[in-house]
CSV table of C-alpha atoms in Angstrom, one decimal:
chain,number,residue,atom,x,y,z
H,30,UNK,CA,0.0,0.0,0.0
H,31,UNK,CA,1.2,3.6,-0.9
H,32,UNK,CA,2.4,5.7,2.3
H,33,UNK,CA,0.6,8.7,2.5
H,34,UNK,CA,3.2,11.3,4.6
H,35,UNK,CA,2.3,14.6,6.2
H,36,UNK,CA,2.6,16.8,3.6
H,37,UNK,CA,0.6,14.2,0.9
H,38,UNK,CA,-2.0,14.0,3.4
H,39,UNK,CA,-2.1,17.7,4.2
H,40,UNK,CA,-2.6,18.5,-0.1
H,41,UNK,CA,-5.6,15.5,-0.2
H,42,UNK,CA,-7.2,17.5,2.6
H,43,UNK,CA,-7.2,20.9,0.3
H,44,UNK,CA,-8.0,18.7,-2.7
H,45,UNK,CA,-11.1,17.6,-1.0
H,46,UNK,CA,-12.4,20.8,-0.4
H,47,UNK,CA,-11.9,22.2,-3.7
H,48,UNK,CA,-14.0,19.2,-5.1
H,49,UNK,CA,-16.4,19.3,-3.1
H,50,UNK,CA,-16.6,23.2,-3.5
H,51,UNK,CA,-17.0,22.7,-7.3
H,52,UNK,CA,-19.3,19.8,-7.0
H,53,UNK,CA,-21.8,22.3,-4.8
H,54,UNK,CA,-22.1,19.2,-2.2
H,55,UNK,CA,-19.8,17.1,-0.5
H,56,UNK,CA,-18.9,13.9,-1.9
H,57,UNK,CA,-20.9,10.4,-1.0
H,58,UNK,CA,-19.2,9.1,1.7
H,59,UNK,CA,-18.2,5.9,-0.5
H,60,UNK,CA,-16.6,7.7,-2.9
H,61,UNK,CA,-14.8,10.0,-0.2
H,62,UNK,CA,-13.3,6.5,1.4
H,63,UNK,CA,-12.1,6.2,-2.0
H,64,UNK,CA,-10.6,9.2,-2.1
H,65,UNK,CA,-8.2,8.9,0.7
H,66,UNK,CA,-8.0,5.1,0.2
H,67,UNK,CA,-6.8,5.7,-3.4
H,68,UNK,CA,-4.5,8.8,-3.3
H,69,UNK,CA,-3.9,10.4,-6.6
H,70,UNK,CA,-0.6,10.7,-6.4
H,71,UNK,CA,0.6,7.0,-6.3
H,72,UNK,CA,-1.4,7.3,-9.8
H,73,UNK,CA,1.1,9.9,-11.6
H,74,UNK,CA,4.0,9.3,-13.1
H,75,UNK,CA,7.5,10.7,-12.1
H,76,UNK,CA,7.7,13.4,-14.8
H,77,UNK,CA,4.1,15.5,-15.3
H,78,UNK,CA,3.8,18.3,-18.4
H,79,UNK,CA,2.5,21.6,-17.3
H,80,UNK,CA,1.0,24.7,-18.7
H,81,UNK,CA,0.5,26.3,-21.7
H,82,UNK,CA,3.9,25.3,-23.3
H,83,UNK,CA,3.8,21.6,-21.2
H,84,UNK,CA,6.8,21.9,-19.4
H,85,UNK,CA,8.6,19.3,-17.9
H,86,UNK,CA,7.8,19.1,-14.2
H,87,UNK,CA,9.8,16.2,-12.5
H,88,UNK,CA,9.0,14.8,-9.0
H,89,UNK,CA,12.6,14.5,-8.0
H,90,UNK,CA,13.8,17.7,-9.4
H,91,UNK,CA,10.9,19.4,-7.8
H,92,UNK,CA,9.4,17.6,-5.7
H,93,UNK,CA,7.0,20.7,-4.2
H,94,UNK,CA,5.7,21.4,-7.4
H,95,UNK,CA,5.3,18.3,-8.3
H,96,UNK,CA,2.8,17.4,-6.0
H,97,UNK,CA,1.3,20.6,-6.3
H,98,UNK,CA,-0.2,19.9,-9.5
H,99,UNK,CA,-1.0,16.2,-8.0
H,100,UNK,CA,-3.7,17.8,-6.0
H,101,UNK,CA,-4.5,20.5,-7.4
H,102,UNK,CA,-8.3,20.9,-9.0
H,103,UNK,CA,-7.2,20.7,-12.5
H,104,UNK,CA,-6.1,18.0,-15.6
H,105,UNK,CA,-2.8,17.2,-15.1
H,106,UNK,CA,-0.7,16.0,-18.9
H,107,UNK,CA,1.2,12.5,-17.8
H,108,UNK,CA,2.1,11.9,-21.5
H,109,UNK,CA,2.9,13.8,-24.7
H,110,UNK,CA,3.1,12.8,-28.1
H,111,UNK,CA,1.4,8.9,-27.5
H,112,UNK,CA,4.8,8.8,-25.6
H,113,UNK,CA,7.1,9.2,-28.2
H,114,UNK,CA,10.4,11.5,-27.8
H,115,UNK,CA,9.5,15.6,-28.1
H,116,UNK,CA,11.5,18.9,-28.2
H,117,UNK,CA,9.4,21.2,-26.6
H,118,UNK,CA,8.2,23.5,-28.6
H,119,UNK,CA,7.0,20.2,-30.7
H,120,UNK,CA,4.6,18.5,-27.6
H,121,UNK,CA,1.3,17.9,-27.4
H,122,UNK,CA,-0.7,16.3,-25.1
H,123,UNK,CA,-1.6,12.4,-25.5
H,124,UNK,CA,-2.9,11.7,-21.9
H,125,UNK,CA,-3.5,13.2,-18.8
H,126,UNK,CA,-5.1,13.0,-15.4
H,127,UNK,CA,-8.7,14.4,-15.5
H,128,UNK,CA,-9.1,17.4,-13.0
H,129,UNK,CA,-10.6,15.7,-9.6
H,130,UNK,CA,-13.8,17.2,-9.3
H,131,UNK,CA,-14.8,15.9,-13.1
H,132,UNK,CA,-13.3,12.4,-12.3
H,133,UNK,CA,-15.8,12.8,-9.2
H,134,UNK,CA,-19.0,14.4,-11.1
H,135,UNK,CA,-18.8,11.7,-13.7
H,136,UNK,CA,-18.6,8.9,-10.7
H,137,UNK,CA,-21.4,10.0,-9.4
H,138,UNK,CA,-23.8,10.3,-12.6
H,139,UNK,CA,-22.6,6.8,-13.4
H,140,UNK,CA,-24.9,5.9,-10.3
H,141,UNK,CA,-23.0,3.1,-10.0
H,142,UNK,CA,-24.3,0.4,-7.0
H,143,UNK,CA,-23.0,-3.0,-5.0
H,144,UNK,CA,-22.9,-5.6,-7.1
H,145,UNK,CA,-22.2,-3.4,-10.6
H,146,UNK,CA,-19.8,-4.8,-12.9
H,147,UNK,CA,-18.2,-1.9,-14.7
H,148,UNK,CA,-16.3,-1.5,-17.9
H,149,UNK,CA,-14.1,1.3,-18.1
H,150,UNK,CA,-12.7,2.7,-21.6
H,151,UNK,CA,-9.2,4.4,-21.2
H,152,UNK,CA,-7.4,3.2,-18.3
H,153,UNK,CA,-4.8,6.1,-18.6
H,154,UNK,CA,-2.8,6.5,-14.9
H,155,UNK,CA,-5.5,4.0,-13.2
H,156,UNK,CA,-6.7,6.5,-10.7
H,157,UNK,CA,-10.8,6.4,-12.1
H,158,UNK,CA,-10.4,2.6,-12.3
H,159,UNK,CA,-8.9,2.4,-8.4
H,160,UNK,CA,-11.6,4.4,-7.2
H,161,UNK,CA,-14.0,2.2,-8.8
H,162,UNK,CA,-12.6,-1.4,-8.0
H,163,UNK,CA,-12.3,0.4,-4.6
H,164,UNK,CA,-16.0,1.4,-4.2
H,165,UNK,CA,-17.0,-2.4,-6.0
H,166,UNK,CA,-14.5,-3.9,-5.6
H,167,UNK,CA,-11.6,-4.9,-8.0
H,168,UNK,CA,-13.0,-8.1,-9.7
H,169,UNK,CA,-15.9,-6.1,-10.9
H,170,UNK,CA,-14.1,-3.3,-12.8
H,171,UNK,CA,-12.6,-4.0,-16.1
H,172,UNK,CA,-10.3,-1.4,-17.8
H,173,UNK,CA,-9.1,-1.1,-21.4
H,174,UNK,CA,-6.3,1.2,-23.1
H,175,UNK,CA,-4.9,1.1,-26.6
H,176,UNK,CA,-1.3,2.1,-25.3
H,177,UNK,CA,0.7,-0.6,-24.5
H,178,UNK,CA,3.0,1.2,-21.7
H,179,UNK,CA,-0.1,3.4,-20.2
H,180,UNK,CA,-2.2,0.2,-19.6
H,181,UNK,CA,1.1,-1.8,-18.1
H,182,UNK,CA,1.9,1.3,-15.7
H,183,UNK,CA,-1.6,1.9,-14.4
H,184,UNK,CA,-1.6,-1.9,-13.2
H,185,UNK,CA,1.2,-1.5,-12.0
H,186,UNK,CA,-0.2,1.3,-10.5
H,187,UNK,CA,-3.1,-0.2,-9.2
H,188,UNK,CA,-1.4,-3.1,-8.1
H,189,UNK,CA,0.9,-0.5,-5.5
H,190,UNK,CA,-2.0,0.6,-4.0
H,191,UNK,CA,-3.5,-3.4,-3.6
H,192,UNK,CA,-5.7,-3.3,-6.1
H,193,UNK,CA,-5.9,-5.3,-9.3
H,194,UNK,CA,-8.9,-5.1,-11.2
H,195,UNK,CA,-8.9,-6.7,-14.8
H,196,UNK,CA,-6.6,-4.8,-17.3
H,197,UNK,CA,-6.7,-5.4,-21.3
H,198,UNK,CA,-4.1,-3.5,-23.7
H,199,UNK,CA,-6.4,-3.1,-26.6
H,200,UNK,CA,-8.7,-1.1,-28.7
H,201,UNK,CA,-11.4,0.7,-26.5
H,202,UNK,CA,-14.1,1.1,-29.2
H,203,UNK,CA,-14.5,-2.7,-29.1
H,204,UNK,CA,-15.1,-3.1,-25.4
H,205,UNK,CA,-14.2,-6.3,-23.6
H,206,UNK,CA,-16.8,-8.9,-24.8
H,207,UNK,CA,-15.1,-12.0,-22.1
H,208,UNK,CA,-16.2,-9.9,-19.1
H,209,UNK,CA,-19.9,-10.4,-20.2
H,210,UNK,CA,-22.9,-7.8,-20.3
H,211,UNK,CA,-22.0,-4.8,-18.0
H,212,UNK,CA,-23.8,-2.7,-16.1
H,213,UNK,CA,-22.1,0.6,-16.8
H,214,UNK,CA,-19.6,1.5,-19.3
H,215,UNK,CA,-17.5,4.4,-18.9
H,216,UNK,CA,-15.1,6.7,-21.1
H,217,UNK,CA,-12.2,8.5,-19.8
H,218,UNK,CA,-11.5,9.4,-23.7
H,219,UNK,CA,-13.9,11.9,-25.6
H,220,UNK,CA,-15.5,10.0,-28.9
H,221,UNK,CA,-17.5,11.7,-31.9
H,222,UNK,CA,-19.6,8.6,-32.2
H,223,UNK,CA,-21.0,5.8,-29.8
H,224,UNK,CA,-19.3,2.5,-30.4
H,225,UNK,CA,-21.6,-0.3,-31.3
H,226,UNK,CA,-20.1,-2.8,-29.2
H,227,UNK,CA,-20.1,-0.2,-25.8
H,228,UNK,CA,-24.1,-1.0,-26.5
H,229,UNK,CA,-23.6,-4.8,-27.5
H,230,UNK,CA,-21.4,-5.3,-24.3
H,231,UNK,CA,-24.6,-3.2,-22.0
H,232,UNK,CA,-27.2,-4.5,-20.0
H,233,UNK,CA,-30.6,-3.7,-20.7
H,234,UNK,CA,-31.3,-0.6,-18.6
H,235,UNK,CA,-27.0,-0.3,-18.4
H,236,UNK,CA,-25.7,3.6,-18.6
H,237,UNK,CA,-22.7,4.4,-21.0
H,238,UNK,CA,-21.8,7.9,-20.0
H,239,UNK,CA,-18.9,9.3,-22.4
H,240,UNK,CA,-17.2,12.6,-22.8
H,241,UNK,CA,-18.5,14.1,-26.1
H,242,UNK,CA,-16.8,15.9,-29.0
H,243,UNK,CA,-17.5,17.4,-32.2
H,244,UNK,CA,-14.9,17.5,-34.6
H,245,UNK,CA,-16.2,21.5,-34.1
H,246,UNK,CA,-16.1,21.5,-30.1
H,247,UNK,CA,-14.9,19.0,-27.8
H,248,UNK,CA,-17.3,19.6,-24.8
H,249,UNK,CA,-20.5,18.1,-23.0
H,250,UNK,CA,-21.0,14.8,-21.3
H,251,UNK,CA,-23.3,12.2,-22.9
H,252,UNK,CA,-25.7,9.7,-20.3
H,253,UNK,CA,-27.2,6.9,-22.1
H,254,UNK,CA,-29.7,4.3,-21.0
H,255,UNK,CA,-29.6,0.9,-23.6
H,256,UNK,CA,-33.0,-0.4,-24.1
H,257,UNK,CA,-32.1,-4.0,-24.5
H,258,UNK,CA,-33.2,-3.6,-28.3
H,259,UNK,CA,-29.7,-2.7,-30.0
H,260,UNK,CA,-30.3,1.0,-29.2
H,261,UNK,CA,-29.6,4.0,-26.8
H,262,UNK,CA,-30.7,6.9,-25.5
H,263,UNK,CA,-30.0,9.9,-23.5
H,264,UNK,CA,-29.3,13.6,-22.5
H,265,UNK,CA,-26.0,15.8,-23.1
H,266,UNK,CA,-24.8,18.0,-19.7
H,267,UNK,CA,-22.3,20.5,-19.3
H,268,UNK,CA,-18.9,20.0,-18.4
H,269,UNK,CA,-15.5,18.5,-19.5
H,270,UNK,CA,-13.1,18.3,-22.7
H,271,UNK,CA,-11.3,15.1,-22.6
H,272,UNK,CA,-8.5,13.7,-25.0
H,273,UNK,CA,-10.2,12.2,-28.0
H,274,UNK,CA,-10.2,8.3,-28.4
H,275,UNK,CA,-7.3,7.2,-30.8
H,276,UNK,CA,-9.0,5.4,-33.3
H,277,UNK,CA,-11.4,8.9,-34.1
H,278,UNK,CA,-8.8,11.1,-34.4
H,279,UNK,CA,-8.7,12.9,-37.3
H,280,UNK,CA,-5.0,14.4,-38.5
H,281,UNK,CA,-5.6,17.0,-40.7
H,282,UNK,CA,-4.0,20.7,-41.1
H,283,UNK,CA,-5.1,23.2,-43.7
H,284,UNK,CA,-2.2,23.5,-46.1
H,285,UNK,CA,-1.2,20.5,-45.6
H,286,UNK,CA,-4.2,18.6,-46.3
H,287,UNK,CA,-7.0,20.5,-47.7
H,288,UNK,CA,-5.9,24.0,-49.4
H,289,UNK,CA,-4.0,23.7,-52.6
H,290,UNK,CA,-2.9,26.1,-54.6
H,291,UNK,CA,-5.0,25.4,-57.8
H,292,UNK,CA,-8.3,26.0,-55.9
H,293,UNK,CA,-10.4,28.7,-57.0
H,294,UNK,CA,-12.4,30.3,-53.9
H,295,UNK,CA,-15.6,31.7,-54.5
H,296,UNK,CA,-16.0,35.1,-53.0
H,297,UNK,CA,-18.8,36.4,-50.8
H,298,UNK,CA,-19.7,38.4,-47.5
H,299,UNK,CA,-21.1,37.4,-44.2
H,300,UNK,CA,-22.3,39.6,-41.6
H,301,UNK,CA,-22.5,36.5,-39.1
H,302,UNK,CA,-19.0,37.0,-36.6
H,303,UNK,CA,-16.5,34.3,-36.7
H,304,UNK,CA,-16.4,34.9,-33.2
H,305,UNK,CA,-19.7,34.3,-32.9
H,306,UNK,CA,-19.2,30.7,-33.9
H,307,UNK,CA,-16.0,30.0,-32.6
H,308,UNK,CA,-15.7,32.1,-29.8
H,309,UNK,CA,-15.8,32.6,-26.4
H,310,UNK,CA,-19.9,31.0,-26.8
H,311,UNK,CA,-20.0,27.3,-25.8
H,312,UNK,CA,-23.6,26.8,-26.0
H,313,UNK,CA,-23.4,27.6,-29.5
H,314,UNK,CA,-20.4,26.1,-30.5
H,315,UNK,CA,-21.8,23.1,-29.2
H,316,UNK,CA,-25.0,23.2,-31.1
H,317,UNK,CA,-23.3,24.1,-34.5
H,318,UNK,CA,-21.1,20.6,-34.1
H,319,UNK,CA,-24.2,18.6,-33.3
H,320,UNK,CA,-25.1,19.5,-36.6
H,321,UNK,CA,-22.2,20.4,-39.0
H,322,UNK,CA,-20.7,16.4,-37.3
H,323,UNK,CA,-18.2,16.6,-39.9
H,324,UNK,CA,-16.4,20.0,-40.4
H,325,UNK,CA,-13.5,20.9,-38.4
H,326,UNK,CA,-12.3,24.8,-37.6
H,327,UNK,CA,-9.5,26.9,-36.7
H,328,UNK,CA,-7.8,30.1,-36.3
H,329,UNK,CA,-5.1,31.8,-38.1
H,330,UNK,CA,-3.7,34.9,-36.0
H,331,UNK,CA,-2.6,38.0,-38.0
H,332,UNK,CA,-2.0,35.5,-41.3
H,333,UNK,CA,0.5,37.0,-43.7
H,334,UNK,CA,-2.2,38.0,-46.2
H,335,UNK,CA,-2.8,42.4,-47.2
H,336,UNK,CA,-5.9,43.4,-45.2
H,337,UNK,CA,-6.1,40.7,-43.4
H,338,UNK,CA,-6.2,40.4,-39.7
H,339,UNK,CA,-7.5,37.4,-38.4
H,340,UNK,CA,-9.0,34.4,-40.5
H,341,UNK,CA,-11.3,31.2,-39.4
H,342,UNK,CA,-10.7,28.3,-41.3
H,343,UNK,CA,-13.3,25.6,-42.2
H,344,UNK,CA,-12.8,22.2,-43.4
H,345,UNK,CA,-14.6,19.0,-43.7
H,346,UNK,CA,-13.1,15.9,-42.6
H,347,UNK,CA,-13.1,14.3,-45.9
H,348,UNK,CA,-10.9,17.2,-47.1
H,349,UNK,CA,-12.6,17.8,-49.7
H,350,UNK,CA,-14.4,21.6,-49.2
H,351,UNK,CA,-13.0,24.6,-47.0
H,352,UNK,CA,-14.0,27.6,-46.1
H,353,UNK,CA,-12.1,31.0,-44.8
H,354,UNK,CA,-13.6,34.1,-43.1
H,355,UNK,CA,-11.7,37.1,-42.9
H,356,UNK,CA,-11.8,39.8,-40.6
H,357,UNK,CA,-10.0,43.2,-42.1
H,358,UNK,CA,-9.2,44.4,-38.2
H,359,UNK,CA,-11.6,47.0,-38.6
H,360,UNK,CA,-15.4,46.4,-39.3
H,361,UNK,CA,-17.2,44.3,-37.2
H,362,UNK,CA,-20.2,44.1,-39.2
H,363,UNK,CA,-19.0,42.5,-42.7
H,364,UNK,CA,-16.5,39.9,-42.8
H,365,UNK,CA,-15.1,37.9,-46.5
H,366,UNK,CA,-15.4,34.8,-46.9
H,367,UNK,CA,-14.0,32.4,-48.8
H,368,UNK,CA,-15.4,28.6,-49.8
H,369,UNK,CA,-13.9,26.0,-52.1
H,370,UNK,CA,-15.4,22.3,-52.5
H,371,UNK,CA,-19.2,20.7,-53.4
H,372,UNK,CA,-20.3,21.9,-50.2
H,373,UNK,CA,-20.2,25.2,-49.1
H,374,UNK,CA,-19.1,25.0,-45.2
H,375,UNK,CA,-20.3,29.3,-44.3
H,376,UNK,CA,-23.8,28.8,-45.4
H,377,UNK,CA,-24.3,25.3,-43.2
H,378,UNK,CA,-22.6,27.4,-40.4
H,379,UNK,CA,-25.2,30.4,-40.9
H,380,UNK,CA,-27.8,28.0,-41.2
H,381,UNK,CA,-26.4,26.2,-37.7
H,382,UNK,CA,-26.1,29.2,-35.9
H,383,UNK,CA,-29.6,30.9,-37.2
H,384,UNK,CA,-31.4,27.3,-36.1
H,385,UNK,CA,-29.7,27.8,-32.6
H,386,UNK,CA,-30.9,31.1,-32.6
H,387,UNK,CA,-34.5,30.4,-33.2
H,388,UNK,CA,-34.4,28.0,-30.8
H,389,UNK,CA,-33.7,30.0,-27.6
H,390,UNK,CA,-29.9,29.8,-27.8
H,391,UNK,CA,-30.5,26.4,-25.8
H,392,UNK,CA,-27.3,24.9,-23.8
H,393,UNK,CA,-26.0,21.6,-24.3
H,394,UNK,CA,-28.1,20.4,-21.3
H,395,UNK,CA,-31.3,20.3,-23.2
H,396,UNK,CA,-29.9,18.8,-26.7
H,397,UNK,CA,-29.7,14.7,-26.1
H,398,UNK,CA,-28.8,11.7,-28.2
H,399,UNK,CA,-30.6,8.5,-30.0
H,400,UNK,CA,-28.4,5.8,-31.0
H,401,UNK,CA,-30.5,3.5,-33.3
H,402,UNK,CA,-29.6,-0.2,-33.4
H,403,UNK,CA,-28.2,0.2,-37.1
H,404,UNK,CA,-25.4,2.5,-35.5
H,405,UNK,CA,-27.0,5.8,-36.8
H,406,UNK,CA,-27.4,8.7,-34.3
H,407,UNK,CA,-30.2,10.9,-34.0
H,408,UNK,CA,-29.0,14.7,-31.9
H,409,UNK,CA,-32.3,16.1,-30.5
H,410,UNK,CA,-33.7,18.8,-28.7
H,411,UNK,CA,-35.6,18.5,-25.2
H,412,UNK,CA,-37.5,15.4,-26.5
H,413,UNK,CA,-36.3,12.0,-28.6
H,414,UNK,CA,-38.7,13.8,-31.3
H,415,UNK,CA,-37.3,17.0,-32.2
H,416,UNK,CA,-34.8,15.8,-34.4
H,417,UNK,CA,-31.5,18.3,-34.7
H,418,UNK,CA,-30.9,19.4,-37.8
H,419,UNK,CA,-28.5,17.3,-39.8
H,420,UNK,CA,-26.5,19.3,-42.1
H,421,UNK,CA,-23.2,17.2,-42.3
């Protein structure tokens, strides 16, 4: 069993109020026993990434800061670049340690009860799946992760802190079909879709609750009930941005992939903000990828192009059409845009936005999600039957 000192126990103490601060109640008691029976810290590696730039922050080398960012409130990066060697201006972040109070939040709307058995997608440092093998205990957690060394250092991990709940390197999006039907499924990894067998592997009445992203905005929470009929259904809620699951990422970059230098833009004007759809607005950032599911964004900063001060880019995830609005630094009323491709990506996002708008601006808490047994999904608003637009 880890040894908690003085000075670990002393940071779990502050932890604890911070969660339960951002929670707005204190945690169940079974899941605070878990807390301080499954400190995070035995969970982290000995070298963290922090801030902006992810800078190395090593537990012998600092030690102070080190566990600092082990109990503080917030995601913690404990690999970069799926662990392969970075300079640092060239990292990125391939897995982290969710922020405490979401890890808790999302523990608690799994509603998960004695005698659960529980699949967990993305074991990443082990901490979620101690806590839960702690709370049902460890033979009825199962936890999957596509990276080889993550999934062998969080049983390792697990197994420090006497726990040893079942562990499968592997692909995520196909579950773990020898541990049976499962009561709850749950996703430390964002996905863009609902894998069929996450519903195969589900009990009739069994919750899959998943972090949600669009290839627009990764944001939201997604609860799901399975009917026992091949399908699924359930509500969105606020909260979290998680890494996305490996096997839906999409790698693409605008002049590298989609822009080319024979395409011929056609020119027009907007008077719809690119702020307004890709800016500081979640709510409606979230509605516009619920229905533009396949087109990506993102910013270019003072690009090196005469009267040009800031530009969104659009692109589909199929490469094939783009988009470019441009904002001359001065009017905020009329902004140039740009669109290349069979579709044209600005009028589905005024078309988005304008839905949103008529609407009531709604918040991702009232949009939820039908998965149909043929794998389709079905976004709505309120109510199973008003369908969100689909304009992907």
């Amino acid at each position: 069993m880890t040894q908690i000192g003085a000075g670990e126990r002393a940071a779990m103490r502050s932890l604890l109020g911070s969660v339960n601060e951002s929670l707005g109640a204190p945690l169940a008691p079974a899941w605070e026993s878990a807390f301080w029976a499954v400190p995070r810290h035995a969970f982290l590696p000995e070298t963290v990434w922090v801030g902006d730039d992810l800078a190395e922050c090593s537990r012998d080398l600092a030690p102070a800061s080190w566990l600092r960012h082990a109990y503080a409130d917030t995601a913690v990066v404990t690999q970069v670049n799926d662990g392969q060697e970075a300079e640092p201006g060239e990292r990125w972040a391939s897995c982290s340690a969710s922020a405490p109070s979401i890890v808790f939040r999302m523990l608690d709307m799994l509603d998960t009860a004695a005698g659960h058995n529980v699949l967990e997608i993305g074991a990443g440092t082990g901490w979620n799946a101690g806590l839960l093998a702690y709370r049902l205990g460890p033979e009825r957690v199962t936890t999957v992760d596509v990276d080889p060394a993550l999934a062998a250092h969080a049983g390792d991990r697990l197994r420090s802190v006497g726990l040893a709940p079942k562990g499968i390197c592997g692909d995520g999006a196909f579950g773990c079909e020898a541990g049976g039907l499962y009561d709850r499924v749950i996703a430390t990894c964002s996905v863009r879709s609902i894998p069929p067998a996450w519903i195969r592997q589900t009990k009739p009445g069994g919750v899959i609750l998943a972090p949600w992203e669009s290839p627009w905005f990764c944001y939201g929470l997604l609860r799901l009930t399975v009917d026992g009929y091949g399908a699924a259904s359930g509500s969105f809620f606020p909260h979290s941005a998680f890494m996305l699951m490996r096997g839906q990422r999409t790698d693409l970059r605008i002049y590298r992939d989609v822009v080319r230098e024979e395409h011929m833009p056609i020119e027009s004007r907007t008077r719809l903000s690119p702020w307004a759809v890709s800016g500081d607005d979640w709510a409606a950032q979230f509605a516009i990828g619920l229905q533009l599911r396949n087109v990506w964004r993102t910013w270019h900063d003072a690009p090196d192009v005469k009267g040009v001060a800031s530009r969104l880019w659009l692109g589909t995830t199929d490469a094939m059409s783009w988009a470019a609005v441009d904002w001359d630094g001065e009017r905020s009323d009329r902004f140039t845009v740009w669109e290349h491709g069979p579709r044209r990506l600005w009028e589905s996002v005024e078309a988005a936005h304008g839905w949103w708008r008529a609407a009531g601006r709604p918040g991702p808490e009232r949009f939820g999600l039908t998965v149909r047994p043929d794998g389709s999904h079905m976004a709505w608003l309120d109510t199973p039957d008003r369908a969100v637009p689909d304009l992907s």
